[in-house]
Coordinates of C-alpha atoms and ligand atoms in Angstrom, one line a residue:
M419 CA -0.1 0.1 -0.1
T420 CA 3.0 2.5 0.2
K421 CA 4.4 1.6 -3.3
D422 CA 4.3 4.6 -5.6
T423 CA 1.8 6.3 -4.3
K424 CA 1.6 9.6 -2.2
P425 CA 3.4 9.2 1.2
L426 CA 1.0 8.4 3.8
H427 CA -0.2 10.7 6.5
R428 CA 1.4 9.9 9.8
Q429 CA -2.0 9.0 11.2
T430 CA -2.1 6.2 8.7
I431 CA 1.4 5.3 9.2
A432 CA 0.6 4.7 13.0
V433 CA -2.4 2.6 12.3
R434 CA -1.0 0.3 9.0
H435 CA 2.8 0.5 8.6
G436 CA 4.9 -2.4 8.4
Q437 CA 2.3 -5.2 8.8
N438 CA 3.2 -8.3 7.0
R439 CA 0.3 -10.7 7.1
T440 CA 1.0 -14.3 7.4
M441 CA -0.6 -17.1 5.3
E442 CA -3.3 -17.3 7.7
R443 CA -4.2 -13.6 6.5
E444 CA -5.2 -12.5 9.9
H445 CA -6.4 -8.5 10.1
N446 CA -5.0 -7.9 13.3
E447 CA -1.1 -8.2 13.9
A448 CA -0.1 -11.7 14.9
I449 CA 2.3 -12.3 17.9
F450 CA 5.1 -14.6 17.4
T451 CA 5.7 -16.1 20.7
T452 CA 8.7 -18.2 19.9
S453 CA 12.2 -18.4 21.1
S454 CA 13.8 -19.8 18.1
F455 CA 12.8 -20.5 14.4
V456 CA 13.1 -23.6 12.2
F457 CA 15.4 -24.2 9.2
D458 CA 14.5 -26.4 6.1
N459 CA 17.8 -27.8 6.1
A460 CA 21.3 -27.8 8.1
E461 CA 22.8 -25.8 5.1
Q462 CA 19.9 -23.1 5.4
A463 CA 20.6 -23.0 9.3
G464 CA 24.5 -22.5 8.4
K465 CA 24.0 -19.6 6.0
L466 CA 21.2 -17.9 8.4
F467 CA 23.8 -17.9 11.1
G468 CA 26.9 -17.2 9.0
N469 CA 25.0 -14.1 7.8
Q470 CA 25.0 -15.2 4.2
S471 CA 21.3 -14.7 4.1
S472 CA 18.7 -12.9 5.9
G473 CA 15.8 -14.3 8.3
N474 CA 14.9 -15.1 11.6
V475 CA 17.1 -17.3 13.8
Y476 CA 16.4 -16.8 17.7
S477 CA 14.1 -13.8 19.1
R478 CA 16.9 -12.2 20.9
F479 CA 18.2 -11.0 17.6
T480 CA 15.0 -10.7 15.6
N481 CA 11.1 -11.5 15.9
P482 CA 8.6 -10.8 13.3
T483 CA 6.1 -9.0 16.0
V484 CA 9.2 -7.1 17.5
A485 CA 10.4 -6.0 13.8
G486 CA 6.5 -4.9 13.1
F487 CA 6.9 -2.4 16.0
E488 CA 10.3 -1.2 15.0
S489 CA 9.5 -0.6 11.7
R490 CA 6.2 1.5 12.5
L491 CA 8.3 3.5 15.1
A492 CA 11.0 4.4 12.8
E493 CA 8.6 5.4 10.1
L494 CA 6.9 7.5 12.6
E495 CA 10.2 9.1 13.7
S496 CA 11.1 9.8 9.9
A497 CA 14.2 7.4 10.1
S498 CA 15.0 4.0 8.7
H499 CA 16.3 2.0 11.6
C500 CA 15.1 1.1 15.1
V501 CA 15.9 -1.6 18.0
A502 CA 13.2 -2.3 20.3
V503 CA 14.5 -3.1 23.8
S504 CA 13.2 -4.1 27.2
S505 CA 13.0 -0.7 28.7
G506 CA 13.6 2.8 28.2
M507 CA 16.6 2.7 30.7
A508 CA 17.7 -0.3 28.6
A509 CA 17.3 2.0 25.3
I510 CA 19.6 4.9 27.1
T511 CA 22.0 2.2 28.4
G512 CA 22.6 0.3 25.4
T513 CA 23.1 3.2 23.4
L514 CA 25.9 4.6 25.6
L515 CA 27.6 1.1 25.7
A516 CA 27.2 0.8 21.9
L517 CA 28.8 4.0 21.0
L518 CA 31.3 4.9 24.0
K519 CA 34.2 3.5 25.5
S520 CA 36.1 4.1 28.7
G521 CA 38.0 7.6 28.8
D522 CA 35.1 9.2 26.4
H523 CA 33.0 12.3 27.9
I524 CA 29.5 13.1 27.8
V525 CA 27.8 16.6 27.9
S526 CA 24.3 16.2 29.0
S527 CA 21.2 18.3 29.9
S528 CA 21.1 18.7 34.1
A529 CA 17.2 18.3 34.0
L530 CA 16.9 14.6 33.4
F531 CA 14.9 11.5 34.4
G532 CA 16.2 10.7 37.8
S533 CA 17.5 7.1 36.7
T534 CA 19.2 8.6 33.6
V535 CA 21.2 10.9 36.1
S536 CA 22.3 7.9 38.4
L537 CA 23.1 5.7 35.0
L538 CA 25.4 8.8 33.8
T539 CA 26.9 9.3 37.3
T540 CA 27.3 6.2 39.4
I541 CA 27.4 3.7 36.7
F542 CA 29.0 5.1 33.6
E543 CA 31.5 7.0 35.8
K544 CA 32.6 3.6 37.2
F545 CA 33.5 2.6 33.5
G546 CA 35.6 5.5 32.8
V547 CA 33.1 7.5 31.3
Q548 CA 32.5 11.0 32.5
T549 CA 29.4 13.6 32.1
S550 CA 29.4 17.3 32.5
F551 CA 25.7 18.4 33.4
V552 CA 24.9 21.9 31.5
S553 CA 21.6 23.9 31.1
L554 CA 19.2 22.5 28.3
T555 CA 18.2 25.9 27.7
D556 CA 21.3 27.7 27.1
P557 CA 23.5 26.2 24.1
K558 CA 26.4 28.4 25.0
Q559 CA 27.0 26.1 28.0
W560 CA 27.0 22.9 25.7
K561 CA 29.8 24.5 23.8
L562 CA 31.7 25.5 26.9
A563 CA 31.5 21.9 28.1
I564 CA 33.2 20.6 25.2
R565 CA 36.6 18.5 25.9
P566 CA 38.9 17.1 23.3
N567 CA 37.5 13.4 24.3
T568 CA 33.7 14.5 24.1
K569 CA 31.9 11.9 21.9
L570 CA 28.2 12.6 22.8
F571 CA 25.5 15.0 23.8
F572 CA 22.7 13.5 25.6
L573 CA 19.4 15.6 26.3
E574 CA 15.8 15.1 27.2
T575 CA 13.1 17.6 25.7
P576 CA 10.9 18.7 27.0
S577 CA 12.7 17.8 30.1
N578 CA 11.1 15.7 33.1
P579 CA 9.4 17.0 35.2
L580 CA 10.0 21.0 34.5
C581 CA 9.1 21.0 30.6
E582 CA 12.2 23.0 29.8
I583 CA 12.9 22.8 26.1
A584 CA 15.9 22.4 23.8
D585 CA 16.8 24.4 20.8
I586 CA 17.8 21.1 18.8
E587 CA 18.8 22.6 15.8
Q588 CA 21.4 24.7 17.7
I589 CA 22.5 22.0 20.1
S590 CA 23.0 19.8 17.1
S591 CA 25.3 21.9 15.2
I592 CA 27.5 22.5 18.4
A593 CA 27.6 18.6 18.6
H594 CA 28.2 18.2 15.0
E595 CA 31.1 20.9 14.9
I596 CA 33.2 18.1 17.1
D597 CA 31.8 15.1 15.4
A598 CA 30.0 14.2 18.7
L599 CA 26.6 12.4 18.4
L600 CA 23.3 13.9 19.4
V601 CA 20.9 11.8 21.5
I602 CA 17.5 12.7 22.3
D603 CA 14.8 11.3 24.6
N604 CA 11.8 12.0 23.0
A605 CA 9.4 10.4 25.8
F606 CA 7.2 13.5 26.4
M607 CA 6.5 14.5 23.0
T608 CA 6.6 11.2 21.1
P609 CA 6.8 11.3 17.2
I610 CA 3.6 12.9 17.0
L611 CA 4.5 16.2 18.4
Q612 CA 8.1 16.5 17.9
R613 CA 10.5 14.6 15.3
P614 CA 14.2 15.2 16.6
I615 CA 15.8 13.3 13.7
E616 CA 14.2 15.9 11.2
I617 CA 16.2 18.8 12.6
G618 CA 19.7 17.5 13.5
A619 CA 19.4 14.8 16.2
D620 CA 21.4 11.5 15.4
I621 CA 19.6 9.1 17.9
V622 CA 16.2 9.1 19.6
V623 CA 15.5 7.0 22.6
H624 CA 12.2 6.2 23.9
T625 CA 10.7 4.5 26.8
A626 CA 7.8 2.9 25.0
T627 CA 6.3 2.2 28.6
K628 CA 4.8 5.9 28.5
Y629 CA 2.8 7.3 25.7
L630 CA 3.7 4.7 23.0
D631 CA 1.7 2.0 25.0
G632 CA -0.5 4.9 26.6
Q633 CA -2.3 2.4 28.9
G634 CA 0.2 1.5 31.5
R635 CA 0.4 -2.1 30.4
C636 CA 4.0 -3.1 29.7
I637 CA 7.6 -1.8 30.0
G638 CA 9.6 -1.4 26.8
G639 CA 12.1 1.0 24.9
A640 CA 13.6 1.8 21.6
I641 CA 16.3 3.5 19.8
V642 CA 15.8 5.0 16.5
T643 CA 18.3 6.3 14.0
D644 CA 18.7 7.1 10.2
D645 CA 22.3 6.2 10.2
A646 CA 23.0 2.5 9.0
S647 CA 26.6 2.4 10.8
I648 CA 25.2 3.7 14.1
H649 CA 22.4 1.2 13.8
E650 CA 24.8 -1.8 13.4
K651 CA 26.6 -0.8 16.3
L652 CA 23.5 -0.6 18.5
F653 CA 22.1 -3.8 17.0
T654 CA 25.2 -5.7 17.8
M655 CA 25.4 -4.3 21.4
L656 CA 21.8 -4.9 22.3
R657 CA 21.5 -8.4 20.9
T658 CA 24.7 -9.5 22.3
T659 CA 23.9 -8.1 25.8
G660 CA 20.3 -9.3 25.6
P661 CA 17.7 -6.9 26.7
S662 CA 15.4 -7.6 23.9
M663 CA 11.8 -6.8 23.9
S664 CA 9.2 -9.6 24.4
P665 CA 6.9 -10.2 21.3
F666 CA 3.9 -9.8 23.6
N667 CA 5.1 -6.5 24.6
A668 CA 5.8 -5.5 21.1
W669 CA 2.3 -6.4 19.9
T670 CA 0.9 -4.2 22.8
F671 CA 3.0 -1.4 21.8
I672 CA 2.0 -1.6 18.0
K673 CA -1.8 -1.6 19.2
G674 CA -0.7 1.5 21.3
L675 CA 0.8 3.1 18.2
E676 CA -2.4 2.9 16.3
T677 CA -4.1 5.3 18.5
L678 CA -1.2 7.6 19.5
P679 CA -2.0 10.7 17.3
L680 CA -5.6 10.6 18.5
R681 CA -4.4 10.1 22.0
M682 CA -1.8 12.9 21.9
R683 CA -4.1 15.3 20.6
H684 CA -6.7 14.8 23.4
H685 CA -3.6 14.5 26.0
C686 CA -2.5 17.9 24.7
S687 CA -6.2 19.7 25.0
N688 CA -6.7 18.3 28.3
A689 CA -3.2 19.4 29.7
L690 CA -3.5 23.0 28.3
A691 CA -6.8 23.3 30.4
V692 CA -5.3 21.9 33.5
A693 CA -2.3 24.2 33.0
R694 CA -4.5 27.5 32.4
W695 CA -6.7 26.5 35.5
L696 CA -3.9 26.0 37.9
Q697 CA -2.3 29.3 36.4
N698 CA -5.2 31.2 38.0
H699 CA -5.5 29.1 41.5
S700 CA -4.4 31.2 44.4
L701 CA -2.7 28.1 46.0
V702 CA -0.3 27.5 43.1
K703 CA 2.7 29.5 43.2
R704 CA 3.8 28.7 39.6
V705 CA 2.8 26.3 36.5
H706 CA 5.4 24.6 34.1
Y707 CA 3.9 23.8 30.8
P708 CA 5.3 25.0 27.4
G709 CA 1.9 25.8 26.1
L710 CA 1.3 29.0 28.7
Q711 CA 2.4 32.2 27.4
S712 CA 4.2 32.6 30.7
H713 CA 6.4 29.5 29.9
P714 CA 10.0 31.2 29.3
Q715 CA 10.4 29.3 25.9
H716 CA 6.6 29.3 24.7
D717 CA 7.6 30.9 21.4
L718 CA 10.3 27.8 20.8
A719 CA 7.4 25.5 21.6
K720 CA 5.4 26.9 19.1
Q721 CA 8.2 26.2 16.6
L722 CA 9.3 22.7 17.7
F723 CA 5.9 21.1 18.7
S724 CA 2.8 20.4 16.9
G725 CA 1.4 20.3 20.3
F726 CA 2.5 20.9 24.0
G727 CA 2.2 17.7 25.4
G728 CA 0.3 16.0 28.4
I729 CA 2.8 16.7 31.0
V730 CA 2.2 19.7 33.6
S731 CA 3.8 20.6 36.7
F732 CA 3.1 22.9 39.4
E733 CA 4.6 24.2 42.7
V734 CA 2.0 24.5 45.6
Q735 CA 2.3 27.4 48.2
G736 CA 4.4 25.8 51.1
G737 CA 6.8 22.7 50.9
K738 CA 6.8 19.2 51.0
Y739 CA 4.0 18.6 53.2
D740 CA 1.4 20.7 51.2
A741 CA 2.4 18.8 48.0
W742 CA 1.9 15.5 49.9
A743 CA -1.4 16.8 51.3
M744 CA -2.7 18.1 47.9
I745 CA -1.7 14.6 46.5
D746 CA -3.3 12.6 48.8
A747 CA -6.6 14.7 49.0
T748 CA -7.3 13.8 45.3
E749 CA -9.7 10.9 45.1
M750 CA -9.7 10.0 41.2
L751 CA -6.2 10.6 40.0
S752 CA -3.9 7.9 40.3
I753 CA -0.6 8.4 42.6
T754 CA 1.9 6.5 40.5
G755 CA 5.3 7.0 39.1
N756 CA 4.4 6.1 35.6
L757 CA 3.3 8.6 32.9
G758 CA 1.8 8.8 29.4
D759 CA -1.5 6.8 30.8
A760 CA -5.0 7.3 29.6
K761 CA -5.7 7.9 33.4
T762 CA -4.3 11.1 34.8
T763 CA -1.4 10.4 37.0
I764 CA 0.0 12.8 40.1
T765 CA 3.6 12.4 41.5
H766 CA 5.7 14.0 43.7
P767 CA 9.5 14.2 42.1
A768 CA 11.5 15.1 44.8
T769 CA 10.6 12.0 47.1
T770 CA 9.7 9.5 44.0
T771 CA 11.3 9.7 40.4
H772 CA 14.0 11.9 41.5
A773 CA 14.5 10.8 45.1
R774 CA 17.6 8.7 44.4
I775 CA 19.9 11.5 43.3
T776 CA 21.6 13.9 45.4
Q777 CA 19.9 17.0 46.8
E778 CA 22.8 18.7 44.5
A779 CA 21.5 17.3 41.4
R780 CA 18.0 17.8 42.6
D781 CA 18.9 21.8 43.0
R782 CA 20.6 21.7 39.8
A783 CA 17.6 20.3 38.1
R784 CA 15.3 22.8 40.2
I785 CA 13.2 20.0 41.5
S786 CA 11.8 21.5 44.7
D787 CA 9.9 19.9 47.4
S788 CA 6.7 21.8 46.5
L789 CA 6.8 20.5 43.0
I790 CA 4.1 18.1 41.9
R791 CA 4.0 16.6 38.3
L792 CA 0.8 15.6 36.4
S793 CA 0.5 13.4 33.5
V794 CA -2.9 14.7 32.3
G795 CA -4.9 11.8 30.9
L796 CA -7.9 11.2 28.6
E797 CA -10.9 11.8 31.2
H798 CA -13.4 14.5 31.1
I799 CA -11.7 17.7 31.8
E800 CA -14.2 18.7 34.6
D801 CA -13.7 15.6 36.4
I802 CA -10.0 16.2 36.2
L803 CA -10.3 19.7 37.6
A804 CA -12.7 18.7 40.2
D805 CA -10.3 16.2 41.6
L806 CA -7.5 18.9 41.6
E807 CA -9.8 21.4 43.3
L808 CA -10.2 18.8 45.9
G809 CA -6.2 18.3 46.3
L810 CA -5.7 21.9 46.7
S811 CA -8.4 22.5 49.2
K812 CA -5.8 20.9 51.4
V813 CA -2.7 23.0 50.6
G814 CA -1.5 25.5 53.5
G815 CA -3.5 26.2 56.6
N816 CA -6.4 24.1 55.1
R817 CA -5.3 20.7 56.2
Ligands
PLP1379 C1 11.9 10.7 30.2 C2 12.1 9.4 30.5 N1 13.2 8.5 30.0 C3 13.0 7.4 30.3 C4 12.5 6.7 31.2 C5 13.0 5.4 31.7 O1 11.9 4.4 31.2 P1 11.4 2.9 31.6 O2 10.9 3.0 32.7 O3 10.7 2.5 30.4 O4 12.9 2.1 31.5 C6 11.5 7.4 31.9 C7 10.6 6.8 32.9 O5 9.8 7.5 33.5 C8 11.3 8.8 31.7 O6 10.4 9.6 32.3

């Protein structure tokens, strides 16, 4: 269906791309729950194992259901290659393992998901890879942090949880001046709202656990690139070290992709309504959402995104106990660390997602004790606002 016709719209790609029907003519994508594949004869097995012909050998390397997810996600990101892995953290770890060696240096944004900070500091430092942390929003700092051994730039945009935004084009030209690779975690926007590879990123990493699934069912991740030689290095590292995606999870993510464009549109409109409502609430000190005119990078957000996303964070008047009281007083919202779900989730980053990093790293990322992160879901907006009002009524002297 893609032959010599017009390119398909992204919404159609999300529903249809990459399906290879079997001889059974199933309409829905099949799940191949098999660890290995059989060969017609020993010679064919030898050729497949010796890379003289291509085909499935063993599901740690390739699996048709996983390949279906990989090809659909790559197409959505405007790229030609994707490796699916067992989690978003496996995607980041695998990328760094495949592309760096001891003695190399990374420049990274300081505003990052907590486990990514721990990975770069405690784990990769142990293996001789050092990281300098700089501001996501100030390209000059990226340039100043470069060392002779800098090989990779890493960033998350918008950042988790403050929704700061990187000027991808500027940061990618700084990276490319020194032949460093730019890796971007596109968890918050998904390829529906932002496509970093089209504007200079070399690699996009995903936690499929979030919006790509969209219903909080499975853990998974993916690495997307348009560069065949980078893909080869990633594929070799990941299939050798082994954090492969299970076929069942891949199938769940394929189903997630089908509704991704529709869901993202609704997440964006609900989140904008929530952000505007919070901004006018007397018990809220500050709201961080790129769709608000008060966001310091609202103009950049308009250039880069085709919607402002579903994550809103805000600071309540007071401190940690006010934030906790607000969270505890909500009745419908789910108190959970996940995001990108159909259900609205509410999180206190300082004591959950960012609890395992040092106070210094939290301060650097401007994660205060009064900060709350919402992943605005797909419920009716009036029900979400009513529950937030219930929560806010417990802030300050109102407990
Ligand atoms: C921005 C971001 N990147 C990566 C991850 C890690 O994903 P996973 O939990 O699938 O390993 C998360 C998890 O919350 C995240 O928010």
